[in-house]
mmCIF file of C-alpha atoms and ligand atoms in Angstrom:
data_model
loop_
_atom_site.group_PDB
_atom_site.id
_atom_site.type_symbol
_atom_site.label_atom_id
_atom_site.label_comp_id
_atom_site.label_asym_id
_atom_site.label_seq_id
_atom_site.Cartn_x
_atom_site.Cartn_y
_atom_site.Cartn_z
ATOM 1 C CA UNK A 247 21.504 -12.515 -35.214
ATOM 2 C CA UNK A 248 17.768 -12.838 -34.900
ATOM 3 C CA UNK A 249 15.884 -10.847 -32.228
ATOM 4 C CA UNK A 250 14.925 -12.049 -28.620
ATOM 5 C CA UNK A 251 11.560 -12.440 -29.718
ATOM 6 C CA UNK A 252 11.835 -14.878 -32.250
ATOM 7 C CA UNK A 253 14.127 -17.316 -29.571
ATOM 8 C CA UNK A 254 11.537 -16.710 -26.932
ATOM 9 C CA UNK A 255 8.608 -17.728 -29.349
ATOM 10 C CA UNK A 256 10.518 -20.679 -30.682
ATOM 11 C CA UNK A 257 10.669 -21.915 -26.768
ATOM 12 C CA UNK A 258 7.012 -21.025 -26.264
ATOM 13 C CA UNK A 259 7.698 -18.371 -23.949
ATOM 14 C CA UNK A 260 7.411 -14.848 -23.975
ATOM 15 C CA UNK A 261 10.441 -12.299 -23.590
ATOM 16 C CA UNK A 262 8.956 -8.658 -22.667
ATOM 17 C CA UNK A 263 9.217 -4.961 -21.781
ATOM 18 C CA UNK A 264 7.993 -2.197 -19.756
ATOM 19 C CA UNK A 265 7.587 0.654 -21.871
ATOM 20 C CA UNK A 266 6.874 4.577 -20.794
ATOM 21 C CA UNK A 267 4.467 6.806 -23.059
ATOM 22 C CA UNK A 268 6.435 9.238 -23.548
ATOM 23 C CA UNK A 269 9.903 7.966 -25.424
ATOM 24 C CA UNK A 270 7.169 5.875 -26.899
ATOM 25 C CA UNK A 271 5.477 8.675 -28.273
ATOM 26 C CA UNK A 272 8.851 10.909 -28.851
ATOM 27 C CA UNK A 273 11.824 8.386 -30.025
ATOM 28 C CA UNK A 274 12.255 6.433 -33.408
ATOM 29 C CA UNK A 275 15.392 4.536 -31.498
ATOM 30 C CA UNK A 276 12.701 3.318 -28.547
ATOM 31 C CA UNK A 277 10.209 2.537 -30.693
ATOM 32 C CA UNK A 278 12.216 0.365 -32.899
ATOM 33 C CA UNK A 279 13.861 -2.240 -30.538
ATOM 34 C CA UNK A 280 10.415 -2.334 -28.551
ATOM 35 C CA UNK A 281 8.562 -3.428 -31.628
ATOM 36 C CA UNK A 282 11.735 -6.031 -33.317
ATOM 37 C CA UNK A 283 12.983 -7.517 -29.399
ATOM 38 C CA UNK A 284 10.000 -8.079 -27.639
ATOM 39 C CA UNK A 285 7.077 -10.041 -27.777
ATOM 40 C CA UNK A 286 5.156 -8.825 -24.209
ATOM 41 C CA UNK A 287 4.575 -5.130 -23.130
ATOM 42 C CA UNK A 288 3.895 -3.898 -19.828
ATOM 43 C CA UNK A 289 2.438 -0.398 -19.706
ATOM 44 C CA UNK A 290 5.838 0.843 -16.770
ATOM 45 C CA UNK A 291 2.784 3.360 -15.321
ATOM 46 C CA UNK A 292 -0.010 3.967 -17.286
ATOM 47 C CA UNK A 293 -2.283 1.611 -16.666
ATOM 48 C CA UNK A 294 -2.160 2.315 -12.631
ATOM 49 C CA UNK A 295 -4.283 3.967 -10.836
ATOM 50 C CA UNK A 296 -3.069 7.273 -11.106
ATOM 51 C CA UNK A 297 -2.618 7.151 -14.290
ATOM 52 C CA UNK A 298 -6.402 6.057 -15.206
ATOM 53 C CA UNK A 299 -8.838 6.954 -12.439
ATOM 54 C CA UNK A 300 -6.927 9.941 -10.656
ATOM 55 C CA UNK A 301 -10.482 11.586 -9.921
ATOM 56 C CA UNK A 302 -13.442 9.508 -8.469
ATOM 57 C CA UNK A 303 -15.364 7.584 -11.335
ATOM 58 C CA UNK A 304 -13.299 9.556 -13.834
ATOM 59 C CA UNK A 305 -11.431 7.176 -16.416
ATOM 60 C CA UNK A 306 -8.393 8.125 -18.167
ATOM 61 C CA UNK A 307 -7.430 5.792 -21.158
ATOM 62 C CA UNK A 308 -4.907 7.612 -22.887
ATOM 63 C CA UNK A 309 -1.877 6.226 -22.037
ATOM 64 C CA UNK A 310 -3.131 3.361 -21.652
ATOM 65 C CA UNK A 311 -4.665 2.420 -24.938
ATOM 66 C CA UNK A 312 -1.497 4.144 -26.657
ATOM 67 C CA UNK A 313 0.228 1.027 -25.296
ATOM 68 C CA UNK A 314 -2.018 -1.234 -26.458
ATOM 69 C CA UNK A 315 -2.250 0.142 -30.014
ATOM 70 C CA UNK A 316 1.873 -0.075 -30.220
ATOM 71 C CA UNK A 317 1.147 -3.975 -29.163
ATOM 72 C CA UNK A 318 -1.364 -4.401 -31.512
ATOM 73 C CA UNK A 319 0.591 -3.002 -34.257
ATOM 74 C CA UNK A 320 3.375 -5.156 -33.592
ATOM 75 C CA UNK A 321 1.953 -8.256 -33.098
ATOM 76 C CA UNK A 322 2.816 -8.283 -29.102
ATOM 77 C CA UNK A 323 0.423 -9.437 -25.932
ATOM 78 C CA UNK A 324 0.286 -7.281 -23.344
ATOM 79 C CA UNK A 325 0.616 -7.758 -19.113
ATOM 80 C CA UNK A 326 -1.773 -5.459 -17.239
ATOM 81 C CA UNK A 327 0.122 -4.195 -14.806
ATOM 82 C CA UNK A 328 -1.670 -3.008 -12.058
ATOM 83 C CA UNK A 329 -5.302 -3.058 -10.318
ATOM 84 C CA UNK A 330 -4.934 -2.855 -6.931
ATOM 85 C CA UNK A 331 -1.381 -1.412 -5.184
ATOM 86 C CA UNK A 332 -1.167 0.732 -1.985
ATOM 87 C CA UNK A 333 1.448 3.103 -4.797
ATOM 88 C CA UNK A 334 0.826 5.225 -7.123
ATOM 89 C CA UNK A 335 -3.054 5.379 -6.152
ATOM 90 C CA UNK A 336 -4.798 8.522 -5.206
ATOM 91 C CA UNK A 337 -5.418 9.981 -2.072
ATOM 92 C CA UNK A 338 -9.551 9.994 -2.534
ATOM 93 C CA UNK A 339 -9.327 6.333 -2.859
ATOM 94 C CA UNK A 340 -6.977 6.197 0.328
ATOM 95 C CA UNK A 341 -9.275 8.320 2.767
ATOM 96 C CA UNK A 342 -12.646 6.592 2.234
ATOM 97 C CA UNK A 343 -14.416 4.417 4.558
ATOM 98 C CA UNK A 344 -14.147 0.968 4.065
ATOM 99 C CA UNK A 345 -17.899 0.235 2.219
ATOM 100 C CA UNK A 346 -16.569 3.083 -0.270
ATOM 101 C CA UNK A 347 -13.105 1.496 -0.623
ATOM 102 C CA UNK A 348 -14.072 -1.689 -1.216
ATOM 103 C CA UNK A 349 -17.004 -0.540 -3.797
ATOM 104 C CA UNK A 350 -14.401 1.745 -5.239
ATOM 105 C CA UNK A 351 -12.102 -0.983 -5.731
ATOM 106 C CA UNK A 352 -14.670 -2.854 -7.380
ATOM 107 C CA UNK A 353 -15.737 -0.295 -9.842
ATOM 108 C CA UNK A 354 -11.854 0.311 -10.721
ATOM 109 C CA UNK A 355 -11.638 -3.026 -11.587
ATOM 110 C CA UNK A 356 -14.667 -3.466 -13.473
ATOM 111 C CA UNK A 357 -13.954 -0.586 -15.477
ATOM 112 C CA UNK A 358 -10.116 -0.911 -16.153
ATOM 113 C CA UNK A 359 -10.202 -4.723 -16.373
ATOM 114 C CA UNK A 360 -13.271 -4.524 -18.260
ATOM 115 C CA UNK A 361 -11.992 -2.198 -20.631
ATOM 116 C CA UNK A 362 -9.692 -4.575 -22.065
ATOM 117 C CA UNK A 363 -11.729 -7.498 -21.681
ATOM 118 C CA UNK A 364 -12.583 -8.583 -25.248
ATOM 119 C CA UNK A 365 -9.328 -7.483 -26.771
ATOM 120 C CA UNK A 366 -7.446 -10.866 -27.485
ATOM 121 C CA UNK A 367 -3.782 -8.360 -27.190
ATOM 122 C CA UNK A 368 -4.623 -8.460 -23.035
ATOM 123 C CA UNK A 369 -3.399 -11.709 -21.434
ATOM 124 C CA UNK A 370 -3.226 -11.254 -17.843
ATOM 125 C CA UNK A 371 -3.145 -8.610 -15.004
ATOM 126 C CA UNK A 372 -1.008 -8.312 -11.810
ATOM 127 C CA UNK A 373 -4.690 -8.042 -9.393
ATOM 128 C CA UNK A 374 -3.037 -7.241 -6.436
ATOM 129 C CA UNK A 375 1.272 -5.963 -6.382
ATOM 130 C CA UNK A 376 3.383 -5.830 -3.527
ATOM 131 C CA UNK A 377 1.016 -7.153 -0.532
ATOM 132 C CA UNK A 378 4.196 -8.659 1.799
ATOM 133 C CA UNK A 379 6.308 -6.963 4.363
ATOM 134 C CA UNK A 380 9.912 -8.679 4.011
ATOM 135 C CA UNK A 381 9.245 -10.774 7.177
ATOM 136 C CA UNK A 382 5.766 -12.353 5.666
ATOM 137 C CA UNK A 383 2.941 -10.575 7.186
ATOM 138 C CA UNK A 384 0.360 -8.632 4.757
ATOM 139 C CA UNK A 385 1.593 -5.092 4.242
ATOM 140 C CA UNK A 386 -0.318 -3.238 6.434
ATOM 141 C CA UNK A 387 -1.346 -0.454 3.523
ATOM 142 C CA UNK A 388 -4.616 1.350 3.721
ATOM 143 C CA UNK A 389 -6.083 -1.592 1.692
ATOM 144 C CA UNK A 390 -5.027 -3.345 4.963
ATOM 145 C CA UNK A 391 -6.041 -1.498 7.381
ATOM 146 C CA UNK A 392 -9.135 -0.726 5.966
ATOM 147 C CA UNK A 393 -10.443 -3.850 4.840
ATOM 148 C CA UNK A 394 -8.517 -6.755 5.736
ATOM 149 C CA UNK A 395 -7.180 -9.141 4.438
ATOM 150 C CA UNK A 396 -10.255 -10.040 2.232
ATOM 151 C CA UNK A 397 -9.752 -6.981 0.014
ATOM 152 C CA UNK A 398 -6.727 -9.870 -1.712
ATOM 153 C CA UNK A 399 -9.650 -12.406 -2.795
ATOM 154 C CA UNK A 400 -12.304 -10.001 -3.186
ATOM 155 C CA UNK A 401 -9.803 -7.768 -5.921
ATOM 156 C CA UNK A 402 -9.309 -11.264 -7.666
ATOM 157 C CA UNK A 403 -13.043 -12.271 -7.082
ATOM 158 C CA UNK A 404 -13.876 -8.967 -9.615
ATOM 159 C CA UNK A 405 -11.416 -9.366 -11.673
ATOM 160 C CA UNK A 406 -12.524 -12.370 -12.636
ATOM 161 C CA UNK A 407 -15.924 -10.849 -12.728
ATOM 162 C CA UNK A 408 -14.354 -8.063 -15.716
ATOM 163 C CA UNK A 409 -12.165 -10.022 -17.918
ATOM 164 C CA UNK A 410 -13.048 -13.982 -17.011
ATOM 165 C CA UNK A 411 -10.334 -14.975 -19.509
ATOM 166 C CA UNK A 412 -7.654 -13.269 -18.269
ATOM 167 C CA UNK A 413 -4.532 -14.967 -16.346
ATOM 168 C CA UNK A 414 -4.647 -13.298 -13.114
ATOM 169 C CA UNK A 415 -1.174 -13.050 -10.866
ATOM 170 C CA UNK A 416 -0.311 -11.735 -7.509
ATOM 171 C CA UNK A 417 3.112 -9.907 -8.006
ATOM 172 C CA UNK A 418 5.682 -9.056 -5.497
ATOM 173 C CA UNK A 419 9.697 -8.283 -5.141
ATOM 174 C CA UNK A 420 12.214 -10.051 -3.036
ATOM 175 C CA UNK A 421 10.379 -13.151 -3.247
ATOM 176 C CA UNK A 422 12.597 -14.250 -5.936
ATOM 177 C CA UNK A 423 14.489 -17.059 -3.711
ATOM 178 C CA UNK A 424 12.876 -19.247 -0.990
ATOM 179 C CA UNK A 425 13.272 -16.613 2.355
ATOM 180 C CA UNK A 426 10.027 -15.617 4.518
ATOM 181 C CA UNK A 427 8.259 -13.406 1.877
ATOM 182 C CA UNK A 428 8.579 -16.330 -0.773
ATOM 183 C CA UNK A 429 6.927 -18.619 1.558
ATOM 184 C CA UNK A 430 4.426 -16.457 2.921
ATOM 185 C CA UNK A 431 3.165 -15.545 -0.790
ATOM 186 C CA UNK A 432 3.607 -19.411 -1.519
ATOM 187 C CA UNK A 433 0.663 -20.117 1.222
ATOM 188 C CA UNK A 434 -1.468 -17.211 0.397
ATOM 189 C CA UNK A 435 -1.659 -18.811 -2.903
ATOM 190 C CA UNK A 436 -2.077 -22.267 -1.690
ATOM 191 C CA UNK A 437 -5.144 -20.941 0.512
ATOM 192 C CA UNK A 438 -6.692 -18.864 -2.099
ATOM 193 C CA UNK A 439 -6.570 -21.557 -4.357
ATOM 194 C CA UNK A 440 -7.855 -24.323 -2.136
ATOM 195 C CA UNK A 441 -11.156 -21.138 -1.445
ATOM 196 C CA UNK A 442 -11.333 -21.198 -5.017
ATOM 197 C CA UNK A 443 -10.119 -17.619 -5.306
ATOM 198 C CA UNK A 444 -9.012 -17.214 -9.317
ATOM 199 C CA UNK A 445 -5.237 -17.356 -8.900
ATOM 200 C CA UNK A 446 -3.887 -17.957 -11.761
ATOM 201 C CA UNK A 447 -0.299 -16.971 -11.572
ATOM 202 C CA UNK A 448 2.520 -15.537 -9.618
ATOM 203 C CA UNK A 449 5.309 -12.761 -10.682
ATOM 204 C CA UNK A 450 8.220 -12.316 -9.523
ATOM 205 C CA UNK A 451 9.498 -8.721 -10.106
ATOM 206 C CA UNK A 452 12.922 -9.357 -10.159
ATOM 207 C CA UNK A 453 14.918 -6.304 -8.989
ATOM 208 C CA UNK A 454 18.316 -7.707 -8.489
ATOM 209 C CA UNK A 455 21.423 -5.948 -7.608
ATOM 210 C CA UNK A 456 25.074 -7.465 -8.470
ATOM 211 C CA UNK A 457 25.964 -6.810 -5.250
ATOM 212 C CA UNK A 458 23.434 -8.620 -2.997
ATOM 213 C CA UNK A 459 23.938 -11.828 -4.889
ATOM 214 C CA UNK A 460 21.628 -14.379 -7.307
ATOM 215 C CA UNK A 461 19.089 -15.748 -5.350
ATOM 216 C CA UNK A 462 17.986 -19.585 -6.181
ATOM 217 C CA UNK A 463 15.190 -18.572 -8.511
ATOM 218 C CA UNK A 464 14.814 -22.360 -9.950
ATOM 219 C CA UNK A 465 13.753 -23.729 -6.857
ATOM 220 C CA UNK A 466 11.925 -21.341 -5.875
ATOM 221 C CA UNK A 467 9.446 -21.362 -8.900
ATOM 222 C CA UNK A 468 9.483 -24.927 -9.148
ATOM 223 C CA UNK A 469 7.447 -25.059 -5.674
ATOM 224 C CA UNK A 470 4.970 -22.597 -7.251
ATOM 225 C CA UNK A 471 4.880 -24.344 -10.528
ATOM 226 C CA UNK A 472 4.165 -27.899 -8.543
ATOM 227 C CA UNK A 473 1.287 -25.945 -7.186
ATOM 228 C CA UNK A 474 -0.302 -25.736 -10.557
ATOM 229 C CA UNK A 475 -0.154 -21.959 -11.315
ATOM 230 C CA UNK A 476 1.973 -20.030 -13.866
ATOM 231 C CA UNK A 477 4.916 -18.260 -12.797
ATOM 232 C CA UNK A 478 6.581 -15.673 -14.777
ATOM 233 C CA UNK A 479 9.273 -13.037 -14.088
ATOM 234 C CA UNK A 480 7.866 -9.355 -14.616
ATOM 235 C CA UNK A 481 9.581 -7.193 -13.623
ATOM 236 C CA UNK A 482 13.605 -7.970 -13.979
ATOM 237 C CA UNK A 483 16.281 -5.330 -13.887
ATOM 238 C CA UNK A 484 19.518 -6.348 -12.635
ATOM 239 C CA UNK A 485 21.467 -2.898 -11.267
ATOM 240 C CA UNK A 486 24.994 -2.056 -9.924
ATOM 241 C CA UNK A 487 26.705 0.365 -8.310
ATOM 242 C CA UNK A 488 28.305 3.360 -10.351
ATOM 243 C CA UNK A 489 29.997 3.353 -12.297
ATOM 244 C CA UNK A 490 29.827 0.606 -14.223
ATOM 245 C CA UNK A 491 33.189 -1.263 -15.200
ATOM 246 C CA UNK A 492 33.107 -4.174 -17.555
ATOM 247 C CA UNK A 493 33.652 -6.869 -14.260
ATOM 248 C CA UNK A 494 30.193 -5.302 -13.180
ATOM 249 C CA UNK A 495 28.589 -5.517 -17.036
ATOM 250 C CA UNK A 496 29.741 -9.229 -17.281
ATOM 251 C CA UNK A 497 28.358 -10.204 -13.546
ATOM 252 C CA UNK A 498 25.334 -8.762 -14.409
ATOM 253 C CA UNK A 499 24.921 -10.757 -17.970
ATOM 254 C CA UNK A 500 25.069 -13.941 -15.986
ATOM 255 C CA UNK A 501 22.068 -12.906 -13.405
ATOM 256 C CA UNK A 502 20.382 -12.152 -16.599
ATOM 257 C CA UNK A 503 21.525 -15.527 -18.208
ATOM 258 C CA UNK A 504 20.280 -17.339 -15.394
ATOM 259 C CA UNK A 505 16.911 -15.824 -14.661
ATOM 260 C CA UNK A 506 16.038 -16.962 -18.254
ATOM 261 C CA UNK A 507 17.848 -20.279 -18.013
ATOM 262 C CA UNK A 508 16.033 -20.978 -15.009
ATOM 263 C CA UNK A 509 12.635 -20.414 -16.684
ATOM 264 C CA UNK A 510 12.936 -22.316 -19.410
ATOM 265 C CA UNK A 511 13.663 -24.995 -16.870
ATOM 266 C CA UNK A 512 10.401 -24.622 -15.467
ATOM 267 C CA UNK A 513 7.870 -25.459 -17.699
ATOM 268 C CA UNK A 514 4.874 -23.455 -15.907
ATOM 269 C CA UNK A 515 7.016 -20.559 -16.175
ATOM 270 C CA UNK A 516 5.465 -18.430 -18.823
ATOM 271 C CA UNK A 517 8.243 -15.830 -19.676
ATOM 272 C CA UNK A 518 10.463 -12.830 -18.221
ATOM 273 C CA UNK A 519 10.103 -9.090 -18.835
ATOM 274 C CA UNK A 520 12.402 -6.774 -18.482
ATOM 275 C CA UNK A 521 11.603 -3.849 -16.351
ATOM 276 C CA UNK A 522 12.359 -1.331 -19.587
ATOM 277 C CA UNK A 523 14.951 -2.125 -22.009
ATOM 278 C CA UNK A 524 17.332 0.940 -22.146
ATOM 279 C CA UNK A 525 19.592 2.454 -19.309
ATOM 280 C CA UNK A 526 18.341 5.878 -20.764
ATOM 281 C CA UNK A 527 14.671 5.193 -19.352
ATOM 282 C CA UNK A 528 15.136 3.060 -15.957
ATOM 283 C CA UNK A 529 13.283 3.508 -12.678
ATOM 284 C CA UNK A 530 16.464 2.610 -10.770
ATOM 285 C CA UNK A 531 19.375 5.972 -10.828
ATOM 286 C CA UNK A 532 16.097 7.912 -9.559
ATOM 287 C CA UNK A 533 15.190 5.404 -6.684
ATOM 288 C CA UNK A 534 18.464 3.424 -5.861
ATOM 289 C CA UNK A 535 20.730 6.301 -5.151
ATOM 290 C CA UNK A 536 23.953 5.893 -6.402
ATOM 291 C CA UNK A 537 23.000 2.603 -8.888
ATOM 292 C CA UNK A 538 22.528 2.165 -12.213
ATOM 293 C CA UNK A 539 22.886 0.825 -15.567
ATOM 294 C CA UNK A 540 20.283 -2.057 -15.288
ATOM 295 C CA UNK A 541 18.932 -2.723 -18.447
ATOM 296 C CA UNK A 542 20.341 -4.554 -21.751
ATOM 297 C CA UNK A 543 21.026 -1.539 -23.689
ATOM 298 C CA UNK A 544 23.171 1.493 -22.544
ATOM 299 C CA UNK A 545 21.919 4.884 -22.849
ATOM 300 C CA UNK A 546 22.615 5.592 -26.339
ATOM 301 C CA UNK A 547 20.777 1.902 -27.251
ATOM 302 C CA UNK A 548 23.860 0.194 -28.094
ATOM 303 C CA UNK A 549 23.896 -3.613 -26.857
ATOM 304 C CA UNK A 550 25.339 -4.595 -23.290
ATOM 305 C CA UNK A 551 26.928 -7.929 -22.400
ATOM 306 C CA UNK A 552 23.413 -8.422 -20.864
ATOM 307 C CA UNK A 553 21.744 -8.391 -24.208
ATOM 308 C CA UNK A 554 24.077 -10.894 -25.731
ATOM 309 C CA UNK A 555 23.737 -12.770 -22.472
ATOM 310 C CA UNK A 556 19.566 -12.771 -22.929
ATOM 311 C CA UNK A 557 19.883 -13.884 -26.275
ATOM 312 C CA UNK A 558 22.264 -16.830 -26.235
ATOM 313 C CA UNK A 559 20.472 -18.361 -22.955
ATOM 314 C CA UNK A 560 16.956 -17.848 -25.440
HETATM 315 C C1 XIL B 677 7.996 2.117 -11.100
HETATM 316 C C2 XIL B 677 8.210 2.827 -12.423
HETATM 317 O O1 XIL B 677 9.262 2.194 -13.128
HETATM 318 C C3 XIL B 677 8.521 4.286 -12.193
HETATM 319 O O2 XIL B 677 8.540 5.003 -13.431
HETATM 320 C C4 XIL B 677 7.494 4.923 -11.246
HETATM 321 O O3 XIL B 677 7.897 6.245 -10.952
HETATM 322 C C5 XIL B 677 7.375 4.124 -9.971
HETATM 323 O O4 XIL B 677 7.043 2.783 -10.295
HETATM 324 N N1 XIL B 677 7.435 -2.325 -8.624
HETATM 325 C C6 XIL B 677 6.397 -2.192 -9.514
HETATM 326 C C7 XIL B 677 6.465 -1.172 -10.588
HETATM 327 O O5 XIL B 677 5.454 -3.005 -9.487
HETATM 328 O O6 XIL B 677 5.211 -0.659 -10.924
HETATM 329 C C8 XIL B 677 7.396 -0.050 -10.226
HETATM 330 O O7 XIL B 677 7.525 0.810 -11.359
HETATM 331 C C9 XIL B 677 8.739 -0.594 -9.780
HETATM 332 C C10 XIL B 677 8.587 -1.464 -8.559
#
């Protein structure tokens, strides 16, 4: 049967992965399904802060143009993934004042953003990730605290500024139903928008657990989508508790089955990555103590139930 990427592309929609450098750089196996399955990369970390400005002014491109050349290569558009994030930035940025932060979040901006600007491969960039507490109010990060709650429009403001043809997205997790994060993203975007702030579009991460339940995904982009911006899920991953039996494999195929179904029912909605493709290479058995097996492929890349369950909704 034909790969994701050709039933995504048929339905005008993109199906993509986060990939890491490293099995990128080290295994044939990785490689291979990235380049045939996908059509969308996300770099998983190295286009973050850390990973390209980790010393004031001083750029780092490495990893990140290593993903871009694999996209290039194999005919894929990539997400940039991500300017401004209160994780997995550096502690210089976090202790200055705020006329240095907010002049050092410009230049990061201008400079990463910019980077990428004129290469056709770069679609769109998550500006600003993970903003929300889960009851609604504005994380109170050291963005935050620092400088507001303008630092969210100015970040999109130079974005704009670096790569003006660019889709630009606010990104966050648990907002995947309607609850009181969902709705306070929903009118931060409906402000910004009516200030004429460039927001473009809105990801939802997408870090499901079988055992929490599928929250009502459909309805929940449609209310975004009817405010004229593009939704898309980025960051998907769908994890259990260990061990896995093959009740828990099939449960999970049907979150997956549904996140896409529910997509392709929204026409703003753009497409779905998957956060990684392989159980071998997942964020979650290091974070979510005691889960696992999240991804599409076990650990040896043979196909899941998820897989099959991805490519028959497709
Ligand atoms: C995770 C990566 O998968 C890990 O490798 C890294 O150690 C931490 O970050 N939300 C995001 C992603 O927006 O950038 C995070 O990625 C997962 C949660």
């Amino acid at each position: 049967s034909s790969p994701l990427r050709v039933h995504a592309e048929a339905q005008g929609k993109f199906i993509g992965t986060a990939l890491a450098t490293s099995p990128l750089a080290n295994e044939t196996a990785y490689r291979n399904i990235a380049a045939t399955e996908f059509n969308q990369i996300t770099a998983e970390n190295a286009m973050k802060w850390d990973a390209t400005e980790s010393s004031p002014n001083q750029f780092n491109f490495s990893g990140a143009d290593q993903i871009m050349a694999f996209a290039e290569q194999n005919g894929q558009q990539v997400h940039g993934h991500t300017l401004v994030w209160h994780n997995q930035t550096p502690n210089w940025v976090q202790s200055l004042s705020a006329t240095e932060m907010r002049s050092a979040m410009q230049n990061h901006i201008s400079r990463v953003a910019g980077r990428y600007a004129s290469n056709p491969v770069l679609k769109s960039w998550d500006v600003v990730n993970e903003v929300f507490e889960e009851n609604g109010s504005l994380r109170n990060s050291f963005w935050y605290q620092r400088l507001g709650e303008s630092y969210i429009a100015d970040a999109f403001r130079y974005a704009k500024a670096a790569d003006p043809d660019a889709k630009l997205c606010i990104n966050d997790y648990n907002v995947e139903g309607v609850n009181a994060k969902s709705t306070a993203m929903y009118n931060l975007v409906r402000t910004l928008r009516a200030q004429n702030v460039p927001v473009d579009c809105v990801g939802f991460q997408s870090h499901l657990a079988i055992q929490y339940g599928f929250p009502n995904i459909q309805e929940n982009m449609q209310r975004f989508a009817d405010l004229g911006v593009e939704v898309r899920v980025t960051e998907i991953d769908v994890r259990m508790q260990m061990p896995r039996s093959s009740a828990k494999d099939a449960t999970q195929a049907t979150y997956y089955s549904n996140v896409v179904k529910a997509c392709l029912a929204v026409s703003r909605c753009s497409g779905v990555t998957i956060w990684g493709f392989t159980d071998k290479h997942s964020w979650v058995p290091d974070t979510f103590s005691g889960e696992g097996a999240a991804l599409i492929y076990d650990e040896n890349y043979a196909k899941k139930a998820s897989y099959t369950a991805v490519h028959d909704a497709l």
